[in-house]
Amino acid sequence: MRGYEYRHIVTIEDTDLLGNVNYVNYVRWQGRARELCMREFAPDVVAGFDDGVRLLTVSCQCEYLRELTVFDEVVVRMFLGELGQTQMTMTFEYWRQRPEGEELVATGEQRVACVRPDERGHMAPARIPESMRRLMDAVSAGRR
């Protein structure tokens, strides 16, 4: 298995009035997987790059295939989609853990850009720092 895994147990806090996981939590788990991966492989990203580069989420989406409910165990797997000079895409799969095996319950995607303030203080595109490239290499190599 290639990719980075974030494991989560659904709690009442994650659910809506109908007892299903509220849709916003899937996006929250994407962010959590991304940030925990950065913490493990590129901690300088979270603290802020030395040269002023910042990570900006450009787009985020999720497609819901099955409902999750309280105490479901879910594994969010993050993969590298595309890696450009200033932007990258990460894809996500959400797998419910069951005794008989895993069940795909959702998929998602995030596109992020690296930016740096220019001389007027406006954000301008910046090259993806080497630490971020190392992070994506780690994800591609299947390290967790």
Tab-separated table of N, CA and C in Angstrom:
chain	number	residue	atom	x	y	z
A	1	MET	N	0.844	-1.183	0.000
A	1	MET	CA	0.000	0.000	0.000
A	1	MET	C	0.882	1.236	0.000
A	2	ARG	N	0.688	2.085	-0.949
A	2	ARG	CA	1.383	3.363	-0.982
A	2	ARG	C	0.457	4.419	-0.405
A	3	GLY	N	1.035	5.413	0.214
A	3	GLY	CA	0.246	6.499	0.757
A	3	GLY	C	0.461	6.658	2.245
A	4	TYR	N	-0.199	7.654	2.782
A	4	TYR	CA	-0.136	7.940	4.212
A	4	TYR	C	-1.506	7.619	4.797
A	5	GLU	N	-1.535	6.999	5.970
A	5	GLU	CA	-2.803	6.630	6.598
A	5	GLU	C	-3.065	7.416	7.873
A	6	TYR	N	-4.293	7.884	7.983
A	6	TYR	CA	-4.798	8.472	9.222
A	6	TYR	C	-5.976	7.613	9.660
A	7	ARG	N	-5.928	7.114	10.884
A	7	ARG	CA	-6.993	6.264	11.414
A	7	ARG	C	-7.871	7.072	12.368
A	8	HIS	N	-9.188	6.868	12.261
A	8	HIS	CA	-10.133	7.637	13.075
A	8	HIS	C	-11.291	6.739	13.500
A	9	ILE	N	-11.705	6.890	14.741
A	9	ILE	CA	-12.925	6.232	15.229
A	9	ILE	C	-13.997	7.312	15.343
A	10	VAL	N	-15.109	7.090	14.667
A	10	VAL	CA	-16.207	8.056	14.661
A	10	VAL	C	-16.811	8.132	16.058
A	11	THR	N	-17.020	9.360	16.538
A	11	THR	CA	-17.671	9.583	17.827
A	11	THR	C	-18.975	10.365	17.597
A	12	ILE	N	-19.758	10.500	18.642
A	12	ILE	CA	-21.018	11.234	18.540
A	12	ILE	C	-20.761	12.653	18.040
A	13	GLU	N	-19.648	13.232	18.449
A	13	GLU	CA	-19.279	14.582	18.017
A	13	GLU	C	-19.224	14.708	16.488
A	14	ASP	N	-18.886	13.622	15.794
A	14	ASP	CA	-18.749	13.631	14.340
A	14	ASP	C	-20.084	13.520	13.605
A	15	THR	N	-21.162	13.210	14.320
A	15	THR	CA	-22.420	12.886	13.654
A	15	THR	C	-23.413	14.048	13.673
A	16	ASP	N	-24.438	13.920	12.821
A	16	ASP	CA	-25.500	14.920	12.758
A	16	ASP	C	-26.737	14.380	13.495
A	17	LEU	N	-27.848	15.078	13.375
A	17	LEU	CA	-29.073	14.671	14.079
A	17	LEU	C	-29.608	13.316	13.632
A	18	LEU	N	-29.257	12.889	12.429
A	18	LEU	CA	-29.716	11.596	11.925
A	18	LEU	C	-28.801	10.449	12.332
A	19	GLY	N	-27.658	10.778	12.961
A	19	GLY	CA	-26.729	9.745	13.407
A	19	GLY	C	-25.648	9.408	12.396
A	20	ASN	N	-25.643	10.107	11.264
A	20	ASN	CA	-24.608	9.891	10.252
A	20	ASN	C	-23.485	10.899	10.447
A	21	VAL	N	-22.305	10.560	9.951
A	21	VAL	CA	-21.198	11.504	10.025
A	21	VAL	C	-21.537	12.726	9.190
A	22	ASN	N	-21.401	13.912	9.787
A	22	ASN	CA	-21.649	15.162	9.089
A	22	ASN	C	-20.622	15.319	7.980
A	23	TYR	N	-21.058	15.759	6.824
A	23	TYR	CA	-20.215	15.839	5.636
A	23	TYR	C	-18.938	16.648	5.836
A	24	VAL	N	-18.969	17.671	6.665
A	24	VAL	CA	-17.804	18.528	6.856
A	24	VAL	C	-16.642	17.769	7.514
A	25	ASN	N	-16.949	16.714	8.257
A	25	ASN	CA	-15.897	15.957	8.922
A	25	ASN	C	-14.981	15.228	7.950
A	26	TYR	N	-15.498	14.819	6.817
A	26	TYR	CA	-14.654	14.164	5.820
A	26	TYR	C	-13.549	15.117	5.355
A	27	VAL	N	-13.912	16.368	5.141
A	27	VAL	CA	-12.929	17.381	4.734
A	27	VAL	C	-11.970	17.655	5.889
A	28	ARG	N	-12.488	17.710	7.089
A	28	ARG	CA	-11.640	17.902	8.275
A	28	ARG	C	-10.614	16.775	8.373
A	29	TRP	N	-11.026	15.539	8.103
A	29	TRP	CA	-10.096	14.407	8.170
A	29	TRP	C	-9.039	14.478	7.075
A	30	GLN	N	-9.403	15.038	5.922
A	30	GLN	CA	-8.384	15.267	4.892
A	30	GLN	C	-7.288	16.174	5.435
A	31	GLY	N	-7.712	17.271	6.048
A	31	GLY	CA	-6.749	18.213	6.612
A	31	GLY	C	-5.915	17.582	7.712
A	32	ARG	N	-6.548	16.776	8.530
A	32	ARG	CA	-5.818	16.115	9.613
A	32	ARG	C	-4.777	15.150	9.055
A	33	ALA	N	-5.140	14.377	8.049
A	33	ALA	CA	-4.176	13.458	7.427
A	33	ALA	C	-3.004	14.243	6.834
A	34	ARG	N	-3.314	15.312	6.128
A	34	ARG	CA	-2.273	16.136	5.506
A	34	ARG	C	-1.334	16.706	6.568
A	35	GLU	N	-1.902	17.256	7.651
A	35	GLU	CA	-1.079	17.892	8.670
A	35	GLU	C	-0.268	16.888	9.475
A	36	LEU	N	-0.838	15.732	9.800
A	36	LEU	CA	-0.071	14.720	10.535
A	36	LEU	C	1.053	14.152	9.670
A	37	CYS	N	0.799	14.028	8.385
A	37	CYS	CA	1.852	13.604	7.467
A	37	CYS	C	2.976	14.649	7.445
A	38	MET	N	2.602	15.929	7.389
A	38	MET	CA	3.614	16.994	7.419
A	38	MET	C	4.386	16.966	8.733
A	39	ARG	N	3.679	16.748	9.822
A	39	ARG	CA	4.346	16.687	11.131
A	39	ARG	C	5.398	15.594	11.147
A	40	GLU	N	5.077	14.456	10.538
A	40	GLU	CA	5.998	13.326	10.546
A	40	GLU	C	7.172	13.516	9.585
A	41	PHE	N	6.897	14.015	8.380
A	41	PHE	CA	7.932	14.033	7.344
A	41	PHE	C	8.502	15.412	7.029
A	42	ALA	N	7.795	16.488	7.367
A	42	ALA	CA	8.274	17.844	7.054
A	42	ALA	C	7.767	18.825	8.100
A	43	PRO	N	8.235	18.705	9.351
A	43	PRO	CA	7.707	19.557	10.415
A	43	PRO	C	7.911	21.050	10.172
A	44	ASP	N	8.879	21.424	9.354
A	44	ASP	CA	9.094	22.847	9.079
A	44	ASP	C	7.946	23.454	8.278
A	45	VAL	N	7.162	22.627	7.597
A	45	VAL	CA	6.014	23.130	6.841
A	45	VAL	C	4.990	23.729	7.799
A	46	VAL	N	4.707	23.029	8.881
A	46	VAL	CA	3.709	23.495	9.840
A	46	VAL	C	4.196	24.756	10.558
A	47	ALA	N	5.469	24.792	10.909
A	47	ALA	CA	6.022	25.940	11.625
A	47	ALA	C	6.211	27.148	10.719
A	48	GLY	N	6.184	26.942	9.423
A	48	GLY	CA	6.439	28.026	8.478
A	48	GLY	C	7.814	27.849	7.875
A	49	PHE	N	7.878	27.903	6.589
A	49	PHE	CA	9.157	27.729	5.918
A	49	PHE	C	10.089	28.882	6.245
A	50	ASP	N	11.378	28.591	6.277
A	50	ASP	CA	12.384	29.610	6.582
A	50	ASP	C	12.341	30.778	5.613
A	51	ASP	N	12.023	30.517	4.357
A	51	ASP	CA	12.058	31.585	3.354
A	51	ASP	C	10.701	32.255	3.129
A	52	GLY	N	9.757	32.058	4.039
A	52	GLY	CA	8.471	32.754	3.962
A	52	GLY	C	7.411	32.070	3.123
A	53	VAL	N	7.685	30.894	2.600
A	53	VAL	CA	6.704	30.172	1.788
A	53	VAL	C	5.609	29.623	2.698
A	54	ARG	N	4.361	29.708	2.233
A	54	ARG	CA	3.214	29.195	2.972
A	54	ARG	C	2.422	28.254	2.068
A	55	LEU	N	1.667	27.386	2.698
A	55	LEU	CA	0.833	26.427	1.986
A	55	LEU	C	-0.598	26.945	1.969
A	56	LEU	N	-1.195	27.041	0.797
A	56	LEU	CA	-2.543	27.575	0.622
A	56	LEU	C	-3.414	26.513	-0.047
A	57	THR	N	-4.529	26.153	0.583
A	57	THR	CA	-5.459	25.206	-0.031
A	57	THR	C	-6.246	25.940	-1.099
A	58	VAL	N	-6.145	25.456	-2.346
A	58	VAL	CA	-6.799	26.092	-3.491
A	58	VAL	C	-8.185	25.494	-3.710
A	59	SER	N	-8.283	24.165	-3.574
A	59	SER	CA	-9.580	23.508	-3.747
A	59	SER	C	-9.604	22.232	-2.924
A	60	CYS	N	-10.820	21.818	-2.605
A	60	CYS	CA	-11.020	20.632	-1.789
A	60	CYS	C	-12.381	20.051	-2.161
A	61	GLN	N	-12.434	18.736	-2.315
A	61	GLN	CA	-13.724	18.118	-2.633
A	61	GLN	C	-13.792	16.723	-2.038
A	62	CYS	N	-15.006	16.219	-1.911
A	62	CYS	CA	-15.227	14.883	-1.386
A	62	CYS	C	-16.483	14.300	-2.034
A	63	GLU	N	-16.396	13.042	-2.405
A	63	GLU	CA	-17.552	12.323	-2.941
A	63	GLU	C	-17.922	11.228	-1.945
A	64	TYR	N	-19.169	11.257	-1.494
A	64	TYR	CA	-19.644	10.351	-0.454
A	64	TYR	C	-20.314	9.143	-1.109
A	65	LEU	N	-19.830	7.950	-0.767
A	65	LEU	CA	-20.348	6.725	-1.370
A	65	LEU	C	-21.243	5.936	-0.415
A	66	ARG	N	-20.908	5.962	0.870
A	66	ARG	CA	-21.657	5.240	1.904
A	66	ARG	C	-21.652	6.090	3.179
A	67	GLU	N	-22.627	5.867	4.022
A	67	GLU	CA	-22.708	6.594	5.289
A	67	GLU	C	-21.805	5.948	6.343
A	68	LEU	N	-21.211	6.792	7.181
A	68	LEU	CA	-20.500	6.338	8.371
A	68	LEU	C	-21.342	6.720	9.580
A	69	THR	N	-21.293	5.899	10.631
A	69	THR	CA	-22.045	6.179	11.851
A	69	THR	C	-21.120	6.033	13.059
A	70	VAL	N	-21.657	6.349	14.233
A	70	VAL	CA	-20.878	6.353	15.458
A	70	VAL	C	-20.166	5.016	15.686
A	71	PHE	N	-18.928	5.114	16.082
A	71	PHE	CA	-18.011	4.024	16.386
A	71	PHE	C	-17.516	3.253	15.169
A	72	ASP	N	-17.867	3.689	13.965
A	72	ASP	CA	-17.217	3.121	12.786
A	72	ASP	C	-15.738	3.469	12.856
A	73	GLU	N	-14.908	2.541	12.434
A	73	GLU	CA	-13.471	2.794	12.331
A	73	GLU	C	-13.172	3.066	10.867
A	74	VAL	N	-12.550	4.211	10.616
A	74	VAL	CA	-12.273	4.616	9.240
A	74	VAL	C	-10.782	4.898	9.083
A	75	VAL	N	-10.241	4.473	7.955
A	75	VAL	CA	-8.863	4.784	7.594
A	75	VAL	C	-8.917	5.730	6.405
A	76	VAL	N	-8.311	6.911	6.577
A	76	VAL	CA	-8.210	7.879	5.491
A	76	VAL	C	-6.820	7.714	4.899
A	77	ARG	N	-6.767	7.357	3.620
A	77	ARG	CA	-5.483	7.176	2.938
A	77	ARG	C	-5.253	8.347	1.986
A	78	MET	N	-4.097	8.955	2.130
A	78	MET	CA	-3.723	10.108	1.313
A	78	MET	C	-2.634	9.683	0.338
A	79	PHE	N	-2.806	10.088	-0.926
A	79	PHE	CA	-1.854	9.763	-1.981
A	79	PHE	C	-1.464	11.029	-2.728
A	80	LEU	N	-0.294	11.014	-3.320
A	80	LEU	CA	0.117	12.109	-4.184
A	80	LEU	C	-0.594	11.961	-5.512
A	81	GLY	N	-1.265	13.024	-5.949
A	81	GLY	CA	-1.893	13.041	-7.260
A	81	GLY	C	-0.895	13.580	-8.272
A	82	GLU	N	-0.795	14.898	-8.365
A	82	GLU	CA	0.147	15.555	-9.272
A	82	GLU	C	1.066	16.453	-8.471
A	83	LEU	N	2.295	16.583	-8.947
A	83	LEU	CA	3.273	17.448	-8.308
A	83	LEU	C	3.858	18.361	-9.366
A	84	GLY	N	3.570	19.662	-9.239
A	84	GLY	CA	4.084	20.645	-10.184
A	84	GLY	C	5.186	21.474	-9.549
A	85	GLN	N	5.459	22.617	-10.135
A	85	GLN	CA	6.490	23.506	-9.610
A	85	GLN	C	6.011	24.295	-8.393
A	86	THR	N	4.734	24.728	-8.424
A	86	THR	CA	4.201	25.561	-7.338
A	86	THR	C	2.951	24.963	-6.688
A	87	GLN	N	2.371	23.926	-7.293
A	87	GLN	CA	1.148	23.327	-6.762
A	87	GLN	C	1.251	21.814	-6.771
A	88	MET	N	0.425	21.191	-5.934
A	88	MET	CA	0.323	19.735	-5.930
A	88	MET	C	-1.090	19.326	-5.569
A	89	THR	N	-1.427	18.132	-5.980
A	89	THR	CA	-2.742	17.563	-5.702
A	89	THR	C	-2.556	16.300	-4.879
A	90	MET	N	-3.386	16.154	-3.852
A	90	MET	CA	-3.417	14.946	-3.048
A	90	MET	C	-4.801	14.329	-3.185
A	91	THR	N	-4.842	13.023	-3.290
A	91	THR	CA	-6.119	12.319	-3.352
A	91	THR	C	-6.317	11.542	-2.054
A	92	PHE	N	-7.574	11.290	-1.730
A	92	PHE	CA	-7.917	10.635	-0.472
A	92	PHE	C	-8.929	9.527	-0.720
A	93	GLU	N	-8.766	8.455	0.045
A	93	GLU	CA	-9.738	7.368	0.078
A	93	GLU	C	-10.110	7.134	1.535
A	94	TYR	N	-11.388	6.923	1.781
A	94	TYR	CA	-11.905	6.681	3.124
A	94	TYR	C	-12.411	5.237	3.165
A	95	TRP	N	-11.821	4.424	4.030
A	95	TRP	CA	-12.156	3.008	4.113
A	95	TRP	C	-12.708	2.662	5.494
A	96	ARG	N	-13.945	2.130	5.524
A	96	ARG	CA	-14.519	1.636	6.784
A	96	ARG	C	-13.890	0.266	7.061
A	97	GLN	N	-13.464	0.070	8.303
A	97	GLN	CA	-12.867	-1.194	8.712
A	97	GLN	C	-13.951	-2.100	9.260
A	98	ARG	N	-14.035	-3.282	8.702
A	98	ARG	CA	-15.030	-4.265	9.150
A	98	ARG	C	-14.342	-5.609	9.332
A	99	PRO	N	-14.912	-6.497	10.145
A	99	PRO	CA	-14.286	-7.820	10.334
A	99	PRO	C	-14.108	-8.582	9.014
A	100	GLU	N	-15.042	-8.376	8.086
A	100	GLU	CA	-14.961	-9.095	6.801
A	100	GLU	C	-14.103	-8.374	5.770
A	101	GLY	N	-13.562	-7.213	6.133
A	101	GLY	CA	-12.690	-6.474	5.210
A	101	GLY	C	-13.023	-4.991	5.171
A	102	GLU	N	-12.344	-4.302	4.284
A	102	GLU	CA	-12.536	-2.855	4.154
A	102	GLU	C	-13.625	-2.535	3.139
A	103	GLU	N	-14.285	-1.394	3.377
A	103	GLU	CA	-15.326	-0.914	2.466
A	103	GLU	C	-15.041	0.550	2.145
A	104	LEU	N	-14.917	0.868	0.861
A	104	LEU	CA	-14.688	2.251	0.441
A	104	LEU	C	-15.964	3.048	0.667
A	105	VAL	N	-15.872	4.142	1.454
A	105	VAL	CA	-17.058	4.936	1.774
A	105	VAL	C	-17.019	6.338	1.190
A	106	ALA	N	-15.831	6.812	0.783
A	106	ALA	CA	-15.729	8.152	0.187
A	106	ALA	C	-14.373	8.307	-0.494
A	107	THR	N	-14.310	9.272	-1.399
A	107	THR	CA	-13.054	9.657	-2.035
A	107	THR	C	-12.975	11.183	-2.005
A	108	GLY	N	-11.781	11.704	-2.114
A	108	GLY	CA	-11.635	13.155	-2.094
A	108	GLY	C	-10.355	13.601	-2.751
A	109	GLU	N	-10.208	14.918	-2.831
A	109	GLU	CA	-9.032	15.501	-3.456
A	109	GLU	C	-8.798	16.906	-2.907
A	110	GLN	N	-7.550	17.272	-2.770
A	110	GLN	CA	-7.163	18.635	-2.385
A	110	GLN	C	-6.069	19.106	-3.333
A	111	ARG	N	-6.152	20.365	-3.718
A	111	ARG	CA	-5.065	21.000	-4.474
A	111	ARG	C	-4.533	22.118	-3.607
A	112	VAL	N	-3.223	22.126	-3.408
A	112	VAL	CA	-2.587	23.155	-2.596
A	112	VAL	C	-1.530	23.867	-3.428
A	113	ALA	N	-1.306	25.122	-3.093
A	113	ALA	CA	-0.298	25.936	-3.770
A	113	ALA	C	0.663	26.496	-2.729
A	114	CYS	N	1.894	26.672	-3.144
A	114	CYS	CA	2.875	27.359	-2.310
A	114	CYS	C	2.900	28.816	-2.731
A	115	VAL	N	2.843	29.701	-1.751
A	115	VAL	CA	2.843	31.138	-2.010
A	115	VAL	C	3.837	31.814	-1.063
A	116	ARG	N	4.239	33.020	-1.449
A	116	ARG	CA	5.156	33.831	-0.643
A	116	ARG	C	4.743	35.285	-0.828
A	117	PRO	N	4.799	36.102	0.221
A	117	PRO	CA	4.454	37.512	0.042
A	117	PRO	C	5.490	38.204	-0.856
A	118	ASP	N	4.989	39.005	-1.805
A	118	ASP	CA	5.900	39.780	-2.644
A	118	ASP	C	6.251	41.081	-1.928
A	119	GLU	N	6.933	41.985	-2.632
A	119	GLU	CA	7.389	43.240	-2.004
A	119	GLU	C	6.245	44.126	-1.524
A	120	ARG	N	5.030	43.958	-2.099
A	120	ARG	CA	3.861	44.734	-1.664
A	120	ARG	C	3.019	43.990	-0.631
A	121	GLY	N	3.460	42.778	-0.272
A	121	GLY	CA	2.726	42.000	0.709
A	121	GLY	C	1.643	41.114	0.132
A	122	HIS	N	1.472	41.112	-1.201
A	122	HIS	CA	0.498	40.234	-1.852
A	122	HIS	C	1.101	38.842	-2.033
A	123	MET	N	0.262	37.852	-1.936
A	123	MET	CA	0.748	36.487	-2.100
A	123	MET	C	1.029	36.196	-3.574
A	124	ALA	N	2.201	35.630	-3.832
A	124	ALA	CA	2.621	35.283	-5.184
A	124	ALA	C	3.041	33.820	-5.196
A	125	PRO	N	2.889	33.133	-6.334
A	125	PRO	CA	3.300	31.728	-6.412
A	125	PRO	C	4.770	31.557	-6.032
A	126	ALA	N	5.055	30.442	-5.358
A	126	ALA	CA	6.421	30.103	-4.959
A	126	ALA	C	6.672	28.639	-5.287
A	127	ARG	N	7.910	28.314	-5.559
A	127	ARG	CA	8.265	26.911	-5.819
A	127	ARG	C	8.023	26.073	-4.568
A	128	ILE	N	7.617	24.836	-4.775
A	128	ILE	CA	7.410	23.919	-3.658
A	128	ILE	C	8.775	23.658	-3.020
A	129	PRO	N	8.909	23.927	-1.717
A	129	PRO	CA	10.195	23.726	-1.036
A	129	PRO	C	10.620	22.260	-1.024
A	130	GLU	N	11.899	22.060	-0.871
A	130	GLU	CA	12.468	20.711	-0.869
A	130	GLU	C	11.867	19.841	0.224
A	131	SER	N	11.587	20.420	1.397
A	131	SER	CA	11.001	19.622	2.486
A	131	SER	C	9.631	19.080	2.095
A	132	MET	N	8.868	19.870	1.345
A	132	MET	CA	7.546	19.414	0.897
A	132	MET	C	7.697	18.326	-0.157
A	133	ARG	N	8.694	18.440	-1.004
A	133	ARG	CA	8.953	17.380	-1.993
A	133	ARG	C	9.359	16.083	-1.289
A	134	ARG	N	10.131	16.188	-0.218
A	134	ARG	CA	10.507	14.998	0.558
A	134	ARG	C	9.266	14.353	1.156
A	135	LEU	N	8.352	15.185	1.645
A	135	LEU	CA	7.104	14.678	2.210
A	135	LEU	C	6.337	13.883	1.160
A	136	MET	N	6.217	14.425	-0.044
A	136	MET	CA	5.463	13.735	-1.087
A	136	MET	C	6.200	12.482	-1.554
A	137	ASP	N	7.533	12.498	-1.534
A	137	ASP	CA	8.299	11.279	-1.832
A	137	ASP	C	7.989	10.195	-0.805
A	138	ALA	N	7.901	10.590	0.475
A	138	ALA	CA	7.592	9.639	1.533
A	138	ALA	C	6.197	9.048	1.339
A	139	VAL	N	5.224	9.893	0.979
A	139	VAL	CA	3.863	9.418	0.742
A	139	VAL	C	3.845	8.469	-0.452
A	140	SER	N	4.558	8.830	-1.508
A	140	SER	CA	4.596	7.991	-2.717
A	140	SER	C	5.272	6.661	-2.459
A	141	ALA	N	6.251	6.649	-1.541
A	141	ALA	CA	6.981	5.415	-1.233
A	141	ALA	C	6.193	4.510	-0.300
A	142	GLY	N	5.080	5.014	0.239
A	142	GLY	CA	4.232	4.179	1.078
A	142	GLY	C	4.627	4.172	2.535
A	143	ARG	N	5.433	5.118	2.970
A	143	ARG	CA	5.772	5.188	4.390
A	143	ARG	C	4.598	5.748	5.158
A	144	ARG	N	4.350	5.232	6.366
A	144	ARG	CA	3.233	5.711	7.196
A	144	ARG	C	3.756	6.238	8.493
